[in-house]
Structures are given as C-alpha cells and as structure tokens.
Short mmCIF file of C-alpha atoms in Angstrom, two decimals:
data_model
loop_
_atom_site.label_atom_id
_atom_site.label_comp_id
_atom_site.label_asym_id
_atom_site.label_seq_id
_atom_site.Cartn_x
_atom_site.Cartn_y
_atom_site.Cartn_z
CA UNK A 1 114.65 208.40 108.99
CA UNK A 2 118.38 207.81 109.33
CA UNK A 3 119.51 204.18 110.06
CA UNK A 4 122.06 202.87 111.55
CA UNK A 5 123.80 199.49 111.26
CA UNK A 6 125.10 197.96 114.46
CA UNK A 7 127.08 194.89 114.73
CA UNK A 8 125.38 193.49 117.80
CA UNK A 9 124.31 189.73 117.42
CA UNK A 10 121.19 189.58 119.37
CA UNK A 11 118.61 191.83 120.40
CA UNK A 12 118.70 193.35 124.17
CA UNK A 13 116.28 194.97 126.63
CA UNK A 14 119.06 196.94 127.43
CA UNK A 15 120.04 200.65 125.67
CA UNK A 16 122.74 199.53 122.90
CA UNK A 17 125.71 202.15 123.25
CA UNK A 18 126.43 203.83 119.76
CA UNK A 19 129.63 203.02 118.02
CA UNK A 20 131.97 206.07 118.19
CA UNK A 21 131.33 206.61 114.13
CA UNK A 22 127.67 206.82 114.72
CA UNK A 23 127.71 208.80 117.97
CA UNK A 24 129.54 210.86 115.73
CA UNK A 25 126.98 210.87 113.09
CA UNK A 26 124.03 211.63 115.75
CA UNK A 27 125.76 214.64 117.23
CA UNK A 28 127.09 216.26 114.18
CA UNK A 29 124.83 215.70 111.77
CA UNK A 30 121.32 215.03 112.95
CA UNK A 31 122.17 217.48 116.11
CA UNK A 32 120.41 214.14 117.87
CA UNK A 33 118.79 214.42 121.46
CA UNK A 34 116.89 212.20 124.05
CA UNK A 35 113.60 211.28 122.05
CA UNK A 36 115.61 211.00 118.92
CA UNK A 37 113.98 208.53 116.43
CA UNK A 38 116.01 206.00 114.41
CA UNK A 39 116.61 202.75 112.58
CA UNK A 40 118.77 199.89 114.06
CA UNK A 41 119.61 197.39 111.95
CA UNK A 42 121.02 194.78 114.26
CA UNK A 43 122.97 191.77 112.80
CA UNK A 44 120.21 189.75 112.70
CA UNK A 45 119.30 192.34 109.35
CA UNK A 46 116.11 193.32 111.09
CA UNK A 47 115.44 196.41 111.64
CA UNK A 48 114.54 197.83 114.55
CA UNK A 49 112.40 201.46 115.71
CA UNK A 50 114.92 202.81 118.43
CA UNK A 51 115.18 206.09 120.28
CA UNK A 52 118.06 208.13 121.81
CA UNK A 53 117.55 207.42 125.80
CA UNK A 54 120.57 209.01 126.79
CA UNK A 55 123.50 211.38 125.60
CA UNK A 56 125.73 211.76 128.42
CA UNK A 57 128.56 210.15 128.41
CA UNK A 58 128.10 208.53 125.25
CA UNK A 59 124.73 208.49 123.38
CA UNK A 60 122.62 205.15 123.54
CA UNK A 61 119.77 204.05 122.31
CA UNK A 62 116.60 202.09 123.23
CA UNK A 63 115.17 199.53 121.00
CA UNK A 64 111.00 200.48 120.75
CA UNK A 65 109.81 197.15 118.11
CA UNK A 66 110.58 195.40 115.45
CA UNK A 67 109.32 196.89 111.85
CA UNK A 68 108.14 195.20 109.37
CA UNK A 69 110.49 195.91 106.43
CA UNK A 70 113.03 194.29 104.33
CA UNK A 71 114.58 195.59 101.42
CA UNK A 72 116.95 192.77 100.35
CA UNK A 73 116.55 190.77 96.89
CA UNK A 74 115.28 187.23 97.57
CA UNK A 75 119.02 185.50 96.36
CA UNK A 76 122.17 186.61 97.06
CA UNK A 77 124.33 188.78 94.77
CA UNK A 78 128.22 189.09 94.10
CA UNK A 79 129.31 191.34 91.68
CA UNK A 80 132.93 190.75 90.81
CA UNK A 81 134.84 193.43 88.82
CA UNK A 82 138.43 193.27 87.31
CA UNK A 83 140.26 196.42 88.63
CA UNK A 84 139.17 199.31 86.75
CA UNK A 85 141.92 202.18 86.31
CA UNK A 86 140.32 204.77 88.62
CA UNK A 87 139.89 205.38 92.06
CA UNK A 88 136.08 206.82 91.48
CA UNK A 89 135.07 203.33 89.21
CA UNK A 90 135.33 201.03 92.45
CA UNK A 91 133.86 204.06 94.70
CA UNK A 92 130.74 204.37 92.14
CA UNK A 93 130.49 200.61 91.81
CA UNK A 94 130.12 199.91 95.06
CA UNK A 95 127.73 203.00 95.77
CA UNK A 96 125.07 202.86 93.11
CA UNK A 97 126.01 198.33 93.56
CA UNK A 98 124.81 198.39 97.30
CA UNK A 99 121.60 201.08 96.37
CA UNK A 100 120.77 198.77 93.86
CA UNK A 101 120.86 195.51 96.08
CA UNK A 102 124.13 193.42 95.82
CA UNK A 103 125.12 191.83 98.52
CA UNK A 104 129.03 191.22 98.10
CA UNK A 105 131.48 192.86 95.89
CA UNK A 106 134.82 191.17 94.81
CA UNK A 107 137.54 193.30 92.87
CA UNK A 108 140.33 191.00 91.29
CA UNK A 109 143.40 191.86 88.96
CA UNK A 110 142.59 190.41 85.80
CA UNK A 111 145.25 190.32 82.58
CA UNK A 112 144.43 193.68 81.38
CA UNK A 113 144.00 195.73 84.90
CA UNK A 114 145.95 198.89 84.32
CA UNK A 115 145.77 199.87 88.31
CA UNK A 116 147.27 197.41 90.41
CA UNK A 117 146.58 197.55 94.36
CA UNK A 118 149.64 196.69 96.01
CA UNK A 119 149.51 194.52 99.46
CA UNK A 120 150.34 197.58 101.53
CA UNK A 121 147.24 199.82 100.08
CA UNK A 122 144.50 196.94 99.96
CA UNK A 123 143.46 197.51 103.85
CA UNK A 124 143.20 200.93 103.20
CA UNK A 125 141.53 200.82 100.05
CA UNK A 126 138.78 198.32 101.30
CA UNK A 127 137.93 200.28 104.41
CA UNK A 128 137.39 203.31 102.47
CA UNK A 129 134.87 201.47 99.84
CA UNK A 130 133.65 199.99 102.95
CA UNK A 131 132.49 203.67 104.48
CA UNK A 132 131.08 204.04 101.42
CA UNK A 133 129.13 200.65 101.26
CA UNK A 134 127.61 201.55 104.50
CA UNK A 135 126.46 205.16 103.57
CA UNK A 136 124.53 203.46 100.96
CA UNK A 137 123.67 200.76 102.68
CA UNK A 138 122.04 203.32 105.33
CA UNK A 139 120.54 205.50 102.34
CA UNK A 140 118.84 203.41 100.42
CA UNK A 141 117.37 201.32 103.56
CA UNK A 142 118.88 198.07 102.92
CA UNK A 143 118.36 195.28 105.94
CA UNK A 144 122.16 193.92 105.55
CA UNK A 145 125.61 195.20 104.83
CA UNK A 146 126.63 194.40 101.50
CA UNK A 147 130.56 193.12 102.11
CA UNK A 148 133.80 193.00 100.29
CA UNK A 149 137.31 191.52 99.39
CA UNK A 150 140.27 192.24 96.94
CA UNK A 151 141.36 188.73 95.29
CA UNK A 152 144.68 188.58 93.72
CA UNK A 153 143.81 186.71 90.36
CA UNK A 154 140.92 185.62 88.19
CA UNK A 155 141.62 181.82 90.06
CA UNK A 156 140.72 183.24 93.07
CA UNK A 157 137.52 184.47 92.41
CA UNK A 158 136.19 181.15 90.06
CA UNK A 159 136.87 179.31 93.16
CA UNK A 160 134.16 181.15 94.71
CA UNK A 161 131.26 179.00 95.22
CA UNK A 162 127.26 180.02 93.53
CA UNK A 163 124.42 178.58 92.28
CA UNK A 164 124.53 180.52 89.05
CA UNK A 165 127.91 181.96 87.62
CA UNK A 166 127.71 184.56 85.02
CA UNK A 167 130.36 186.30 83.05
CA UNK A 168 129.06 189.41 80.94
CA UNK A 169 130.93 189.51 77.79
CA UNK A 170 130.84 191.72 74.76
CA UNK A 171 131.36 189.42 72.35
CA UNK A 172 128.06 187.02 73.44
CA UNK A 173 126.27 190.26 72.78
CA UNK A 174 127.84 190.83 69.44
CA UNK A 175 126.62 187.48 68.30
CA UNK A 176 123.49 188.33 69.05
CA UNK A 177 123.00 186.74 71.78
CA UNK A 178 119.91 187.72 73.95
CA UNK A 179 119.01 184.62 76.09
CA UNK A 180 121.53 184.31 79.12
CA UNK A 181 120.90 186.10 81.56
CA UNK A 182 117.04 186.07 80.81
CA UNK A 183 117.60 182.20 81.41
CA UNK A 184 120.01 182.53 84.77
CA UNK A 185 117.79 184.81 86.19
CA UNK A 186 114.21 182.86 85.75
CA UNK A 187 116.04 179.93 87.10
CA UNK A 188 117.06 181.40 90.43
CA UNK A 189 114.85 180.15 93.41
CA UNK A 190 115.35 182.29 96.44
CA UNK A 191 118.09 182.07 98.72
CA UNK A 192 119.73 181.43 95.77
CA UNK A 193 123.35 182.66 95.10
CA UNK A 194 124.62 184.15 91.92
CA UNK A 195 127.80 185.71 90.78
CA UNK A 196 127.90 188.25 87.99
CA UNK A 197 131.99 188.61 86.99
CA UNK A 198 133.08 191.95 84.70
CA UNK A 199 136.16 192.75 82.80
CA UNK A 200 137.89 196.02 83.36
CA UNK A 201 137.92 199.18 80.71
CA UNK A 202 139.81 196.49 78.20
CA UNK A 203 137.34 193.71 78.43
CA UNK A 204 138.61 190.33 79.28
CA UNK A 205 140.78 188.40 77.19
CA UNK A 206 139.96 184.89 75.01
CA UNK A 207 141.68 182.95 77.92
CA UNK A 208 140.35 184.90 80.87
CA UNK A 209 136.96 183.67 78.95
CA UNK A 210 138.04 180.18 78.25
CA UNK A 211 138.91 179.94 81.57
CA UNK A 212 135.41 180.90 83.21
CA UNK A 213 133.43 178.86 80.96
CA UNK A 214 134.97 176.00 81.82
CA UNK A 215 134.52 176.95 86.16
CA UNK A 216 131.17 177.12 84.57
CA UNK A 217 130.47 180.81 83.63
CA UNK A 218 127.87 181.31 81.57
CA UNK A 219 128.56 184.06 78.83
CA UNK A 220 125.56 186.68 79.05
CA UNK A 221 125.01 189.44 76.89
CA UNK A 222 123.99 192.89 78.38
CA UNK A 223 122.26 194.60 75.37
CA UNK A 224 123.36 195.85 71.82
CA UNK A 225 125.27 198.79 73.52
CA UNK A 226 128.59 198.76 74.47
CA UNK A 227 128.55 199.64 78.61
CA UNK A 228 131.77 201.07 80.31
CA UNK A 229 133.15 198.81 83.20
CA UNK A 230 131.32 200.90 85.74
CA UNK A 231 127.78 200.65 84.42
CA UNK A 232 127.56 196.82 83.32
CA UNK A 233 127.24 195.64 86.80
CA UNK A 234 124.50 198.64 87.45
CA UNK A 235 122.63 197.11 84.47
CA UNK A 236 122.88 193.49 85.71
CA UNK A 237 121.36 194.63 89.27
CA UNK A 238 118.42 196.49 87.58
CA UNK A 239 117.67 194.11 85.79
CA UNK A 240 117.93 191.32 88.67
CA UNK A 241 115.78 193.35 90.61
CA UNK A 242 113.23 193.83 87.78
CA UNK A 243 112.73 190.18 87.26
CA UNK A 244 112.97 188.57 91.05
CA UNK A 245 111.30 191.57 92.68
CA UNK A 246 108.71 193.19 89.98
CA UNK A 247 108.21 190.41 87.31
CA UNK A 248 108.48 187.26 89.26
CA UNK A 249 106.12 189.12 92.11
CA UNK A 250 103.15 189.69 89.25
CA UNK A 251 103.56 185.88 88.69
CA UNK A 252 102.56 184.77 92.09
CA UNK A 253 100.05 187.29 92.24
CA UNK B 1 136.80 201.42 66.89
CA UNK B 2 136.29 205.74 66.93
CA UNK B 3 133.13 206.85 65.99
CA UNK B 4 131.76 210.20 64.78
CA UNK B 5 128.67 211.16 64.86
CA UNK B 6 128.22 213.93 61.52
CA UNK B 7 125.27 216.44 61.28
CA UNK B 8 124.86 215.45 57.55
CA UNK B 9 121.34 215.16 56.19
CA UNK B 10 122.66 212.52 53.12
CA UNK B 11 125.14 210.03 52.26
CA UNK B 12 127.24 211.58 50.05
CA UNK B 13 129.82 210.07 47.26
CA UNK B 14 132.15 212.77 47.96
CA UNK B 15 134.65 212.87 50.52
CA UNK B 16 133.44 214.15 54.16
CA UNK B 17 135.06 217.16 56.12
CA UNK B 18 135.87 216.55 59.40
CA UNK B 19 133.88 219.28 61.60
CA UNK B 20 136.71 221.38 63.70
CA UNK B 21 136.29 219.24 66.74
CA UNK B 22 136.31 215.78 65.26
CA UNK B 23 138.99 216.78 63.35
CA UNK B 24 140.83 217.74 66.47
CA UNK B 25 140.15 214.55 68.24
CA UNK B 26 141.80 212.93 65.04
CA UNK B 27 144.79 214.39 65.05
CA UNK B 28 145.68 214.75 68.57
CA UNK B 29 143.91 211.73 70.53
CA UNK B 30 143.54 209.32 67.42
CA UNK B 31 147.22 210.52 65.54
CA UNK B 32 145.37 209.65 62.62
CA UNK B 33 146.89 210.05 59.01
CA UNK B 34 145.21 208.83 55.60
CA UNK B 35 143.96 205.41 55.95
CA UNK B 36 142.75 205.66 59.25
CA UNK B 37 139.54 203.65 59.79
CA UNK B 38 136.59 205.59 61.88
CA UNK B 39 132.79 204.53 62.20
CA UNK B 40 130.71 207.47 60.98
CA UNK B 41 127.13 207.79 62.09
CA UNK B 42 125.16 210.07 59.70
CA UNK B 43 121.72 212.16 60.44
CA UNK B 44 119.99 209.03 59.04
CA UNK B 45 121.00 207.18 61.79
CA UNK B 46 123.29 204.76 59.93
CA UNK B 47 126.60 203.65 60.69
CA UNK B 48 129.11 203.55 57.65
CA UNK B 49 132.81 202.42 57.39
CA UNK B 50 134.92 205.29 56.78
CA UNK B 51 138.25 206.18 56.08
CA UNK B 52 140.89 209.30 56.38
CA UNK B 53 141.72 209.97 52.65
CA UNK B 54 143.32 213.39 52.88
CA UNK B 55 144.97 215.59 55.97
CA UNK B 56 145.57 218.76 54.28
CA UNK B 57 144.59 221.45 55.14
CA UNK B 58 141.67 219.65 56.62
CA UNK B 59 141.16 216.16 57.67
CA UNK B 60 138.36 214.45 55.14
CA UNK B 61 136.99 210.94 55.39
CA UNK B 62 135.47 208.86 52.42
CA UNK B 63 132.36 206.48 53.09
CA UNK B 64 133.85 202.51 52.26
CA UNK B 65 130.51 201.01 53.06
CA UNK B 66 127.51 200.85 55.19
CA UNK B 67 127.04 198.99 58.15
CA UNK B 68 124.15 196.69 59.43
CA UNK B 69 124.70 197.40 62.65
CA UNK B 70 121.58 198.93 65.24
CA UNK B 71 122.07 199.54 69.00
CA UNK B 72 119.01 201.58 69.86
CA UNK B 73 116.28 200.35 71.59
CA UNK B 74 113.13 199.72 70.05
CA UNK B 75 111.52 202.44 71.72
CA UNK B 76 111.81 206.03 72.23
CA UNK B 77 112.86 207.02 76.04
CA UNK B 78 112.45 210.65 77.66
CA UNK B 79 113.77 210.83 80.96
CA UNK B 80 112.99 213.41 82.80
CA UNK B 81 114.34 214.68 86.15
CA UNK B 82 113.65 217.37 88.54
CA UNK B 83 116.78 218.92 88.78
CA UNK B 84 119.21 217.95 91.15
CA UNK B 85 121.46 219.74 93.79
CA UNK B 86 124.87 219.13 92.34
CA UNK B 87 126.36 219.89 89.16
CA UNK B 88 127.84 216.16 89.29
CA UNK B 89 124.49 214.15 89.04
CA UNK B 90 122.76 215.56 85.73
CA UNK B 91 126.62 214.64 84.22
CA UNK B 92 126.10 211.07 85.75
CA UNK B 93 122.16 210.84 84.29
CA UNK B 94 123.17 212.08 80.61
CA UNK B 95 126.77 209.72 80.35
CA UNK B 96 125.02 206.77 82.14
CA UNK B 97 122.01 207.38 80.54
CA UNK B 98 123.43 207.90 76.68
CA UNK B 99 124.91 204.42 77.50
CA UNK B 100 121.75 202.52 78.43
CA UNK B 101 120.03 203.93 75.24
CA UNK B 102 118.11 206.94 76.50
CA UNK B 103 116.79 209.46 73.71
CA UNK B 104 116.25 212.55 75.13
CA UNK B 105 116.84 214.36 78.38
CA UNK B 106 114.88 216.64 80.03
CA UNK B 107 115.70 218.78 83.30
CA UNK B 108 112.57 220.72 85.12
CA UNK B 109 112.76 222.64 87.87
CA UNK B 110 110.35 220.76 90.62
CA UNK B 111 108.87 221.95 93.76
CA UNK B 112 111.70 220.76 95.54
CA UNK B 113 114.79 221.17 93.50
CA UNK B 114 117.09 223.28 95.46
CA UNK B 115 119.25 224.13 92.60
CA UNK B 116 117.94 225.87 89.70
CA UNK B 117 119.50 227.03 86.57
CA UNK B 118 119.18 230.80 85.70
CA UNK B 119 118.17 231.68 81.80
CA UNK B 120 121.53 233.16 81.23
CA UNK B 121 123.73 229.94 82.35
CA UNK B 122 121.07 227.37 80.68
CA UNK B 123 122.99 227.33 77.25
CA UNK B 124 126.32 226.83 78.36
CA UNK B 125 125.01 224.04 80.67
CA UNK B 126 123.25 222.58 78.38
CA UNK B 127 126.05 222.62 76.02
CA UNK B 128 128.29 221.24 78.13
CA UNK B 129 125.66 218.43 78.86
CA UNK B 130 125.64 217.86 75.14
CA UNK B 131 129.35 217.23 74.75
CA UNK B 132 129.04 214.38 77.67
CA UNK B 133 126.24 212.60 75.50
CA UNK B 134 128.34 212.79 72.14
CA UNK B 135 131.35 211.06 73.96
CA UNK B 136 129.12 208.63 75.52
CA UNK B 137 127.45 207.69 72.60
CA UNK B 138 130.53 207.15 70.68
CA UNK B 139 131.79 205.37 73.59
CA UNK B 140 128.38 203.06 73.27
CA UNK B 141 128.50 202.41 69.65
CA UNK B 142 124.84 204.11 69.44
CA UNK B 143 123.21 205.06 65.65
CA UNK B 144 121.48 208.17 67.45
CA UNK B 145 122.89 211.22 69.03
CA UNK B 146 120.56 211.79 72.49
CA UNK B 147 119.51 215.36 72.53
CA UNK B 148 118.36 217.19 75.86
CA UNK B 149 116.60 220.12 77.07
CA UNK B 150 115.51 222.60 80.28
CA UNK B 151 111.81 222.86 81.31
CA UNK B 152 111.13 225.48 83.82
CA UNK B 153 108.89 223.90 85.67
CA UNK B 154 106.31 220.29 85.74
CA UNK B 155 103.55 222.23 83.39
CA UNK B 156 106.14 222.24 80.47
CA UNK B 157 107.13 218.42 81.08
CA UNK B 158 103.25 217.42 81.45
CA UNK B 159 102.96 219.05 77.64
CA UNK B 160 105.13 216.71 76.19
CA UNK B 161 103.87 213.53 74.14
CA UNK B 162 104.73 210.35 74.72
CA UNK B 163 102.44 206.66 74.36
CA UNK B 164 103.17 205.95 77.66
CA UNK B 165 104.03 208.20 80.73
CA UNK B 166 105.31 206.89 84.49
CA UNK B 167 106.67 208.55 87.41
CA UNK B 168 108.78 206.64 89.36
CA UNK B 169 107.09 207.40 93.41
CA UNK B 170 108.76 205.94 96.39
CA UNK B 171 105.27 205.51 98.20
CA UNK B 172 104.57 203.49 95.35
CA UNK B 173 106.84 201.05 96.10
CA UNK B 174 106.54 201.40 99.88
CA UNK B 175 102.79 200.52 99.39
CA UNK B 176 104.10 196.86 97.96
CA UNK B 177 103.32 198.25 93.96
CA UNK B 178 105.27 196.15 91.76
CA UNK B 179 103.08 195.67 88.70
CA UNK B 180 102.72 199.32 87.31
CA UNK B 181 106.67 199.53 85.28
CA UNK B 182 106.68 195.78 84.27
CA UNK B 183 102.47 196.63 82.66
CA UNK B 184 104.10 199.46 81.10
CA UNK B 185 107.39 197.87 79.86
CA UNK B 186 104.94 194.71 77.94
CA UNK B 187 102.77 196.90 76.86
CA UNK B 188 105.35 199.10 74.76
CA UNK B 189 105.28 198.70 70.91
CA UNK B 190 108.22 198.91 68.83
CA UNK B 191 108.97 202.46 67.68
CA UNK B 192 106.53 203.62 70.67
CA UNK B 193 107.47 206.53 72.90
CA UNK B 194 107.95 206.28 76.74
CA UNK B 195 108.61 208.82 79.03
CA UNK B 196 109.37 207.88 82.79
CA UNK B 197 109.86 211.02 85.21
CA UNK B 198 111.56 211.44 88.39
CA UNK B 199 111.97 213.75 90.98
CA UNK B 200 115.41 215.36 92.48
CA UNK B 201 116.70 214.51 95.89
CA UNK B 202 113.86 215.61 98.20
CA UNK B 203 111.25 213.62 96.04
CA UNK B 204 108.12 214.93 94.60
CA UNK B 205 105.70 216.38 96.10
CA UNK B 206 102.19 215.50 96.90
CA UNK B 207 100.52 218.14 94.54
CA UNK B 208 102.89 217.09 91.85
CA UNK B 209 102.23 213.54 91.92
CA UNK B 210 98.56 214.20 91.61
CA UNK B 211 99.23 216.56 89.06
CA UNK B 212 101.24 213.82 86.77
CA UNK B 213 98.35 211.27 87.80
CA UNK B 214 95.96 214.12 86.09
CA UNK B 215 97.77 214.14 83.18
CA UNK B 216 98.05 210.73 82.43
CA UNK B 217 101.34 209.47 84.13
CA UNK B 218 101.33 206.09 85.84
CA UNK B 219 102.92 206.06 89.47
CA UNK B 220 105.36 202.71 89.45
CA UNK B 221 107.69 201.77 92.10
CA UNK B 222 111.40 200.49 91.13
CA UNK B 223 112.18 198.32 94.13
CA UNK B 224 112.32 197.64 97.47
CA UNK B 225 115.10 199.87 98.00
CA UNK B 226 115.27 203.80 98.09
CA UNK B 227 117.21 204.68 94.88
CA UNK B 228 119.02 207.95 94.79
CA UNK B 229 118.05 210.66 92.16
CA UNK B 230 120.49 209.40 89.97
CA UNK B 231 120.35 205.85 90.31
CA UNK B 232 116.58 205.89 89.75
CA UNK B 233 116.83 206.54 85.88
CA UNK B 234 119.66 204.27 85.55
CA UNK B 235 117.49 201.62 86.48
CA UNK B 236 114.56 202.02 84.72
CA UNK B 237 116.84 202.46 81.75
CA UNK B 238 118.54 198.64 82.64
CA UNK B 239 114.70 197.59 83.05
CA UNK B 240 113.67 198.71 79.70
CA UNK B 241 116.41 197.04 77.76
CA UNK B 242 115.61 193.88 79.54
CA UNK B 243 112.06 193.52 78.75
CA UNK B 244 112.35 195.10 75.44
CA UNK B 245 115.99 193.80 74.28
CA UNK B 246 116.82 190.28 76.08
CA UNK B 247 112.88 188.86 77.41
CA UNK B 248 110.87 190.23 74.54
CA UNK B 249 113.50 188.95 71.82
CA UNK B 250 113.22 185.76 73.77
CA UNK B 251 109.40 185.40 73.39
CA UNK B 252 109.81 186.21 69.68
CA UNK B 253 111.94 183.23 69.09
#
C-alpha cells in the first residue's frame, strides 16, 4: 500500500489536507478516489491506516487507526561519506542507505574528493537526494525520514556527537583485521547512536585517519574484498541489521 | 594495483600473452611499457606478481612470484533472481554482487517477471553481464572470476545443488521470522555451497514459494524493511561475509 510521510506533529480527528507533492502523487499515479486506502506516517513515525475522504478542492485524508508496525533499527544510524566523483554515487547511497535502514546521511569533502559542491549547488543538490530519500523511505516502509546535510570538512563531521564512531578503512582489513565492527556492533544497546564514516573512490589519507582515531574512530575492517565507495556503507547497514535485528533477536528469544 | 584475470589452466615459466582485451586495457588505460607491475589471477585461483617484459608485437607478462593473498569467502554463493524489469538492476546485482564475493549468478524467468529475455538476445546479454563481473572483480581484488547463467523458468533453478538453499520471502519477515538466514549462515561449513533465491519486483508467488519449500529451500526474512529486488541480494551477500568472515573468525580466535 503506498505511504505517505506527512510532517504534521500530532495526530487529529480532523481530515489532514495532502501536501501539494502528494496530492500530486494520489492523482497521477495511484488515479486515487474517495475510499482510497493509505499509509500516514505522521511525525510522531507512527503510522497510521488513512483513507481519501475528499478530492475536491484538494484531496484529504481521514486517519482510520493506528497500525502496529515499525520498521526502524533499534539505534540510530549516520552514514557519512567523503564526496564521491559522481552524481549517481550519492543518489545510490542514499537510496539503497534509507531501504536498508540509516537514519541520517552526512556527505563531507575530504582531502582526496575529486567533485567539489560549491555553496551555490548544495541546496539544490540536497533537495534532490532528499526526493530520493523519501521515495525510499515510502518504498521500503520505513516509520521515519532518514535526513541529511553537506559538511564542509572532515572537522565538521568528527564533531558530530555518537555513542560508537567507526571509520571503515582498507588498510585495518589488510592487516587482517576482523574484530571491529563485530565488537561496535554487539556493544550497541538500543537507542543507541552510531556513526559509520567512508572515504571517497581514493580512500582516505594517513592523516584523515590519524585524525579520526584520535576523535575516537575506531578503524573497522569490512571483509578481505576491496568495496567501491558506494557499496561499503551498503555492507555496513546489512550487516547492522543482521546483528541488532536477526542475531541479537534469536538471543532474547 | 591492475589485475588480470587469465584463462590459463597452469603456471607457466614462460612468458604470458596478454589476451587481445587485456592487452588493450594495457596500453591504452594502463600506458604500460616493460616493467609494468600487474596482479595476475590464474585458473587455479592464485594471484601472482607479474610483470610487462616485452610490447612487441604483443604485450607479454612474466610471473615474479606468487602471492598469499585470498579474498573469497569460505563458501560457495549462487544467487539467484527472478528477473527483473530493467536492464539496469541485473548490472547492479552482478557489479555489487562480484564485489561482496558472490560465485555465480543465475537469472530465471519467475511467474511474475515482466521482462523476459528471448533465446536469441540471451548470449549477448549474458556476455555483456560477464564483462561487468571481470571489471568488478579486478576492481575487488578477488582470486575467482564469478560466472553466471539464464534459467528459463523456477524448475531449472530448483535442479541445481547446493548444501543449503533459502528464499528470501517478505511474509517471512512480516510474520516476525528472524531466525531462518542467521540458522543457515552458522550452520555453513567452509567450502560448503549456499544458494539464496529471490524474486523480481512483484515478489514471488504463492505456488512458487511452496514449490521452493518442496524442494528443500528455507523461507528467511532479511529485515524489517521491504528491500527492493536489487537490494535484497546485496544484503544477504553483506550478511554472509559477516557471519562467515568477521563473527566466525572471531569465535575461532
């Protein structure tokens, strides 16, 4: 059933009127009518069983109950990215990031960013990986709006506070190393934030590293294969999802 | 570093001839010229130093040493998928999917796959598939060239061996299932083959499910959230390098 995401703060007796985007969306594209079913998730990130009460002059909707569902990971997830070089990196990122359950998404220039968003384009830029956030978002059923910001520099984005700070890198893989994010993961309790930060195609440099680990980034290792920029997050989210949602669940069973 | 993967059956002493294509990616996206170093990946799966020692008339490479270096996984991994409706996603499954470590590929046509692939375009897809897993396993650093194939329809796929079978069911997840992938994932042994199947955008269908339960396939759910056709694979790829790569080399410590 299609769902919609409406910004309204609390829950009314009265019909909600759509947004233009999604009165839009009903007309267009479902060809929506009085009795229409949907899903309204309200900002409370419930979600609500709501039907089309009225089309004339602007479609609104009724709010039937309250369902039963949530599809959000039990901590919170950023996913910061150094600029990749495409357009379609950030777009897929952000796509397959929000199907797969992260909750915020920061892209930052880091030392060896090729593309460079200039302070003109960024408003643009964001509202268009925005739309594309909320497609997902709408797809794949989530309860809450995953959000986003561009930060100038790597300093920005280490003074972004989380429980448990991450920073995938190569190297810790080459060594070997297997334990990180095994360990970071099995210590999150829920509610819990963590950040997962990625270099661009070119990796991050020695100081970009140095730097982290002492914010407190903990090197993780992704595997023995090397991942492109765009897929390393993807992994990370999988695999957060496999051991707070599937393994950790068999535990308390 | 590059690396080529070379059909040859043997490490020979003699100097190597670059295949035409190889040898074109040498010249005009490497500029190599003699001395150039390259990582060559044999048909026994081994990686070996390598470098240029003649241009003329063809480029040729000359084995310097072997290398002890293995990114596979420690299992075997068929995905299939019932074909999807663009062109775009089976590119995204095979190049994501090289990366994460799959081993083979397989498209079927399914009940509800709109698009469908008639016998006289199935080679030249399939070939062009092919060239999108060499790159990406270059890219990855793997030891082992993916391969792929076309199944006309579920009966084919349900013929295939493999030690353990799942397919990944929405209303498996919806009913709260969380157990079946991470039984399946401990359960593996090393050099083991699993096969995990999903459907294409519509889903499967009833009859289809309870055909793969008849034949042996497990239903598991991936999530909370409703992953797209090609997200699906990508995480149960993620999922299998984390039990099998980072938790399982944990417990073995």
């Amino acid at each position: 059933m299609q769902r919609y995401f409406l910004p309204y703060q609390t829950l009314t007796t009265q019909p909600i009127q759509l947004p233009k985007e999604q009165a839009h969306h009903l007309l267009t594209v479902l060809r929506g009518k009085i009795g229409t079913s949907l899903e309204i998730v309200l900002a409370d990130h419930c979600v609500y069983q709501a039907s089309v009460n009225a089309m004339d002059p602007v479609p609104t909707v009724q709010i039937d109950k309250k369902l039963a569902v949530n599809a959000e990971l039990p901590v919170r997830v950023i996913v910061a990215c150094g600029l990749p070089k495409t357009k379609e990196k950030p777009e897929l990122i952000v796509k397959k990031g929000t199907e797969l359950g992260a909750n915020h998404f920061i892209f930052f220039e880091s030392e060896r960013s090729v593309s460079h968003w200039d302070q003109k384009k960024i408003t643009k830029k964001l509202a268009r990986l925005a739309k594309i956030i909320e497609g997902a978002a709408e797809q794949s059923h989530r309860n809450s709006l995953p959000t986003l910001e561009y930060l100038p520099n790597l300093q920005a984005v280490t003074d972004q506070p989380a429980d448990v700070k991450l920073v995938a890198w190569e190297e810790s893989a080459k060594q070997g190393e297997t334990g990180a994010l095994v360990k970071a993961l099995q210590s999150l309790q829920p509610g819990q934030t963590i950040l997962a930060l990625f270099g661009p195609e070119g990796g991050l440099t020695e100081t970009e590293v140095t730097t982290l680990k002492q914010a407190g980034y903990l090197p993780a290792g992704l595997g023995p294969r090397i991942l492109r920029a765009e897929t390393a997050p993807l992994y990370f989210l999988a695999t957060v999802s496999y051991q707070l949602e599937l393994l950790n669940a068999g535990k308390s069973r």
